[in-house]
């Protein structure tokens, strides 16, 4: 694990990396926080609401996991493996195929699906049943931002994710082809330091979404509409 002091030394790079996704990350974090507060209230149409919210969380979670997975492929690549040259070559091929194919779509959630679920099955009327008046606007805004985040997410995938992965991929590939294992290690370490702040944030978001998916799944299966989780 990289120390916070190392990340601070690269504050310029940290501040620029993944900056375009900030609105989407913030909206997701807001939604997680608000949904967590539901577990100490009574929800009228309980099962349908729990199912819908579980589906929203699941869609965001899958995209989040795919982004983290690709960061991990380069962060955690084992340069001490006896077959690291062939394995890294395969990774480079897999990554370039991802970029030129439709696989990059898995790195973002489908905002149109989020919008459809929200408009057709949740909507403002359902939110009024879930949130107090002072939280209603915040919840509605979070859903609206997630429903309209396509441009931001495309920018994130093409500019921030691919540019960052391109840099570490090219640096490591060049060093490996030149037989300079030390340079390959340095390139990988630099990527770990630069990506650490957002990487950690994405992991926290993933943990929060996973927890919500599990809870909504459990609650949807209950016969009682009373939610007994504590709101801390």
GROMACS .gro file of C-alpha atoms in nm:
model
  232
    1UNK     CA    1   0.000   0.000   0.000
    2UNK     CA    2   0.130   0.349  -0.084
    3UNK     CA    3   0.168   0.598   0.196
    4UNK     CA    4  -0.041   0.920   0.195
    5UNK     CA    5   0.284   1.122   0.201
    6UNK     CA    6   0.387   0.976  -0.134
    7UNK     CA    7   0.048   1.064  -0.280
    8UNK     CA    8   0.083   1.419  -0.146
    9UNK     CA    9   0.417   1.457  -0.321
   10UNK     CA   10   0.231   1.398  -0.646
   11UNK     CA   11  -0.059   1.629  -0.566
   12UNK     CA   12  -0.052   1.790  -0.911
   13UNK     CA   13  -0.098   1.454  -1.082
   14UNK     CA   14  -0.351   1.340  -0.818
   15UNK     CA   15  -0.565   1.651  -0.870
   16UNK     CA   16  -0.575   1.607  -1.246
   17UNK     CA   17  -0.629   1.231  -1.262
   18UNK     CA   18  -0.991   1.130  -1.320
   19UNK     CA   19  -1.104   1.492  -1.261
   20UNK     CA   20  -1.377   1.464  -1.524
   21UNK     CA   21  -1.559   1.193  -1.327
   22UNK     CA   22  -1.589   1.405  -1.012
   23UNK     CA   23  -1.959   1.494  -1.066
   24UNK     CA   24  -2.046   1.128  -1.119
   25UNK     CA   25  -1.844   1.015  -0.818
   26UNK     CA   26  -2.002   1.282  -0.600
   27UNK     CA   27  -2.354   1.198  -0.716
   28UNK     CA   28  -2.291   0.829  -0.649
   29UNK     CA   29  -2.151   0.900  -0.302
   30UNK     CA   30  -2.449   1.124  -0.225
   31UNK     CA   31  -2.691   0.854  -0.338
   32UNK     CA   32  -2.517   0.591  -0.125
   33UNK     CA   33  -2.531   0.817   0.179
   34UNK     CA   34  -2.900   0.895   0.130
   35UNK     CA   35  -3.001   0.536   0.062
   36UNK     CA   36  -2.817   0.417   0.373
   37UNK     CA   37  -3.045   0.642   0.577
   38UNK     CA   38  -3.352   0.452   0.458
   39UNK     CA   39  -3.278   0.155   0.679
   40UNK     CA   40  -3.445   0.307   0.983
   41UNK     CA   41  -3.778   0.401   0.827
   42UNK     CA   42  -4.094   0.234   0.696
   43UNK     CA   43  -4.124   0.223   0.319
   44UNK     CA   44  -4.478   0.194   0.175
   45UNK     CA   45  -4.457  -0.011  -0.151
   46UNK     CA   46  -4.161  -0.189   0.009
   47UNK     CA   47  -4.074  -0.479  -0.217
   48UNK     CA   48  -4.101  -0.293  -0.547
   49UNK     CA   49  -3.897  -0.002  -0.418
   50UNK     CA   50  -3.626  -0.227  -0.277
   51UNK     CA   51  -3.601  -0.418  -0.607
   52UNK     CA   52  -3.572  -0.098  -0.809
   53UNK     CA   53  -3.309   0.057  -0.585
   54UNK     CA   54  -3.115  -0.269  -0.581
   55UNK     CA   55  -3.109  -0.269  -0.962
   56UNK     CA   56  -2.984   0.092  -0.975
   57UNK     CA   57  -2.707   0.014  -0.726
   58UNK     CA   58  -2.614  -0.303  -0.914
   59UNK     CA   59  -2.572  -0.124  -1.247
   60UNK     CA   60  -2.345   0.142  -1.096
   61UNK     CA   61  -2.155  -0.124  -0.900
   62UNK     CA   62  -2.074  -0.332  -1.210
   63UNK     CA   63  -1.927  -0.033  -1.393
   64UNK     CA   64  -1.730   0.067  -1.084
   65UNK     CA   65  -1.590  -0.287  -1.051
   66UNK     CA   66  -1.481  -0.293  -1.415
   67UNK     CA   67  -1.289   0.035  -1.383
   68UNK     CA   68  -1.117  -0.088  -1.065
   69UNK     CA   69  -1.040  -0.420  -1.235
   70UNK     CA   70  -0.849  -0.250  -1.516
   71UNK     CA   71  -0.657  -0.028  -1.278
   72UNK     CA   72  -0.568  -0.342  -1.081
   73UNK     CA   73  -0.443  -0.525  -1.390
   74UNK     CA   74  -0.157  -0.277  -1.416
   75UNK     CA   75  -0.118  -0.185  -1.047
   76UNK     CA   76  -0.089  -0.549  -0.941
   77UNK     CA   77   0.090  -0.699  -1.240
   78UNK     CA   78   0.357  -0.937  -1.108
   79UNK     CA   79   0.690  -0.840  -1.260
   80UNK     CA   80   0.860  -1.108  -1.053
   81UNK     CA   81   0.677  -1.385  -1.238
   82UNK     CA   82   0.914  -1.598  -1.446
   83UNK     CA   83   0.684  -1.555  -1.747
   84UNK     CA   84   0.616  -1.185  -1.695
   85UNK     CA   85   0.718  -1.091  -2.051
   86UNK     CA   86   0.459  -1.316  -2.216
   87UNK     CA   87   0.196  -1.234  -1.956
   88UNK     CA   88   0.245  -0.859  -1.992
   89UNK     CA   89   0.234  -0.892  -2.370
   90UNK     CA   90  -0.102  -1.068  -2.334
   91UNK     CA   91  -0.224  -0.793  -2.100
   92UNK     CA   92  -0.123  -0.525  -2.350
   93UNK     CA   93  -0.311  -0.709  -2.626
   94UNK     CA   94  -0.618  -0.745  -2.406
   95UNK     CA   95  -0.609  -0.376  -2.314
   96UNK     CA   96  -0.572  -0.258  -2.674
   97UNK     CA   97  -0.857  -0.485  -2.780
   98UNK     CA   98  -1.069  -0.327  -2.506
   99UNK     CA   99  -0.994   0.020  -2.643
  100UNK     CA  100  -1.074  -0.061  -3.005
  101UNK     CA  101  -1.381  -0.272  -2.934
  102UNK     CA  102  -1.707  -0.220  -2.752
  103UNK     CA  103  -1.572  -0.352  -2.426
  104UNK     CA  104  -1.504  -0.002  -2.301
  105UNK     CA  105  -1.881   0.032  -2.251
  106UNK     CA  106  -1.843  -0.195  -1.948
  107UNK     CA  107  -1.637   0.081  -1.785
  108UNK     CA  108  -1.943   0.300  -1.744
  109UNK     CA  109  -2.297   0.236  -1.634
  110UNK     CA  110  -2.578   0.294  -1.886
  111UNK     CA  111  -2.727   0.627  -1.785
  112UNK     CA  112  -3.033   0.562  -2.003
  113UNK     CA  113  -3.114   0.253  -1.797
  114UNK     CA  114  -3.073   0.447  -1.473
  115UNK     CA  115  -3.299   0.719  -1.613
  116UNK     CA  116  -3.559   0.463  -1.723
  117UNK     CA  117  -3.566   0.289  -1.385
  118UNK     CA  118  -3.593   0.622  -1.208
  119UNK     CA  119  -3.863   0.771  -1.432
  120UNK     CA  120  -4.078   0.459  -1.473
  121UNK     CA  121  -4.040   0.284  -1.138
  122UNK     CA  122  -3.921   0.532  -0.878
  123UNK     CA  123  -3.979   0.894  -0.971
  124UNK     CA  124  -4.035   1.195  -0.753
  125UNK     CA  125  -4.357   1.058  -0.604
  126UNK     CA  126  -4.176   0.751  -0.473
  127UNK     CA  127  -3.893   0.968  -0.342
  128UNK     CA  128  -4.150   1.167  -0.142
  129UNK     CA  129  -4.238   0.845   0.038
  130UNK     CA  130  -3.875   0.772   0.115
  131UNK     CA  131  -3.717   1.105   0.203
  132UNK     CA  132  -3.807   1.392   0.429
  133UNK     CA  133  -3.862   1.728   0.259
  134UNK     CA  134  -3.516   1.858   0.344
  135UNK     CA  135  -3.352   1.556   0.174
  136UNK     CA  136  -3.594   1.520  -0.118
  137UNK     CA  137  -3.426   1.773  -0.347
  138UNK     CA  138  -3.082   1.628  -0.276
  139UNK     CA  139  -3.203   1.276  -0.359
  140UNK     CA  140  -3.381   1.389  -0.676
  141UNK     CA  141  -3.070   1.581  -0.789
  142UNK     CA  142  -2.848   1.276  -0.731
  143UNK     CA  143  -3.073   1.059  -0.950
  144UNK     CA  144  -3.094   1.330  -1.217
  145UNK     CA  145  -2.715   1.369  -1.227
  146UNK     CA  146  -2.667   0.994  -1.260
  147UNK     CA  147  -2.935   0.979  -1.531
  148UNK     CA  148  -2.762   1.250  -1.735
  149UNK     CA  149  -2.399   1.157  -1.677
  150UNK     CA  150  -2.331   0.999  -2.018
  151UNK     CA  151  -2.108   1.277  -2.148
  152UNK     CA  152  -1.909   1.289  -1.827
  153UNK     CA  153  -1.865   0.911  -1.819
  154UNK     CA  154  -1.759   0.890  -2.184
  155UNK     CA  155  -1.506   1.166  -2.118
  156UNK     CA  156  -1.387   0.978  -1.810
  157UNK     CA  157  -1.339   0.649  -1.995
  158UNK     CA  158  -1.174   0.790  -2.307
  159UNK     CA  159  -0.964   1.067  -2.157
  160UNK     CA  160  -0.890   0.984  -1.796
  161UNK     CA  161  -0.897   0.601  -1.780
  162UNK     CA  162  -0.744   0.531  -2.121
  163UNK     CA  163  -0.486   0.812  -2.105
  164UNK     CA  164  -0.367   0.701  -1.760
  165UNK     CA  165  -0.358   0.334  -1.857
  166UNK     CA  166  -0.196   0.421  -2.192
  167UNK     CA  167   0.089   0.591  -2.011
  168UNK     CA  168   0.166   0.307  -1.771
  169UNK     CA  169   0.110   0.046  -2.044
  170UNK     CA  170   0.352   0.216  -2.286
  171UNK     CA  171   0.614   0.289  -2.018
  172UNK     CA  172   0.611  -0.067  -1.885
  173UNK     CA  173   0.601  -0.223  -2.232
  174UNK     CA  174   0.898  -0.016  -2.353
  175UNK     CA  175   1.101  -0.099  -2.044
  176UNK     CA  176   1.020  -0.471  -2.066
  177UNK     CA  177   1.105  -0.486  -2.437
  178UNK     CA  178   1.438  -0.320  -2.359
  179UNK     CA  179   1.503  -0.569  -2.081
  180UNK     CA  180   1.498  -0.290  -1.823
  181UNK     CA  181   1.302  -0.447  -1.539
  182UNK     CA  182   1.397  -0.168  -1.298
  183UNK     CA  183   1.239   0.093  -1.525
  184UNK     CA  184   0.926  -0.122  -1.558
  185UNK     CA  185   0.899  -0.139  -1.179
  186UNK     CA  186   0.943   0.239  -1.150
  187UNK     CA  187   0.670   0.301  -1.408
  188UNK     CA  188   0.435   0.070  -1.221
  189UNK     CA  189   0.516   0.233  -0.886
  190UNK     CA  190   0.452   0.579  -1.030
  191UNK     CA  191   0.111   0.464  -1.157
  192UNK     CA  192   0.026   0.323  -0.812
  193UNK     CA  193   0.110   0.652  -0.644
  194UNK     CA  194  -0.076   0.868  -0.896
  195UNK     CA  195  -0.387   0.645  -0.901
  196UNK     CA  196  -0.401   0.585  -0.524
  197UNK     CA  197  -0.647   0.863  -0.421
  198UNK     CA  198  -0.913   0.785  -0.683
  199UNK     CA  199  -0.846   0.410  -0.663
  200UNK     CA  200  -0.920   0.419  -0.290
  201UNK     CA  201  -1.230   0.629  -0.348
  202UNK     CA  202  -1.361   0.388  -0.612
  203UNK     CA  203  -1.307   0.099  -0.370
  204UNK     CA  204  -1.503   0.279  -0.098
  205UNK     CA  205  -1.785   0.349  -0.344
  206UNK     CA  206  -1.782  -0.019  -0.446
  207UNK     CA  207  -1.802  -0.130  -0.084
  208UNK     CA  208  -2.092   0.106  -0.018
  209UNK     CA  209  -2.281  -0.009  -0.328
  210UNK     CA  210  -2.220  -0.376  -0.247
  211UNK     CA  211  -2.357  -0.325   0.103
  212UNK     CA  212  -2.668  -0.156  -0.036
  213UNK     CA  213  -2.725  -0.428  -0.299
  214UNK     CA  214  -2.711  -0.695  -0.026
  215UNK     CA  215  -2.943  -0.502   0.207
  216UNK     CA  216  -3.199  -0.419  -0.062
  217UNK     CA  217  -3.194  -0.781  -0.178
  218UNK     CA  218  -3.256  -0.904   0.178
  219UNK     CA  219  -3.527  -0.646   0.238
  220UNK     CA  220  -3.708  -0.723  -0.088
  221UNK     CA  221  -3.746  -1.084   0.029
  222UNK     CA  222  -3.898  -0.989   0.363
  223UNK     CA  223  -4.271  -1.001   0.419
  224UNK     CA  224  -4.265  -0.711   0.666
  225UNK     CA  225  -4.232  -0.354   0.542
  226UNK     CA  226  -4.049  -0.249   0.857
  227UNK     CA  227  -3.680  -0.179   0.807
  228UNK     CA  228  -3.490  -0.254   1.124
  229UNK     CA  229  -3.137  -0.146   1.030
  230UNK     CA  230  -3.003   0.137   1.243
  231UNK     CA  231  -2.937   0.474   1.083
  232UNK     CA  232  -2.598   0.587   1.207
   0.00000   0.00000   0.00000
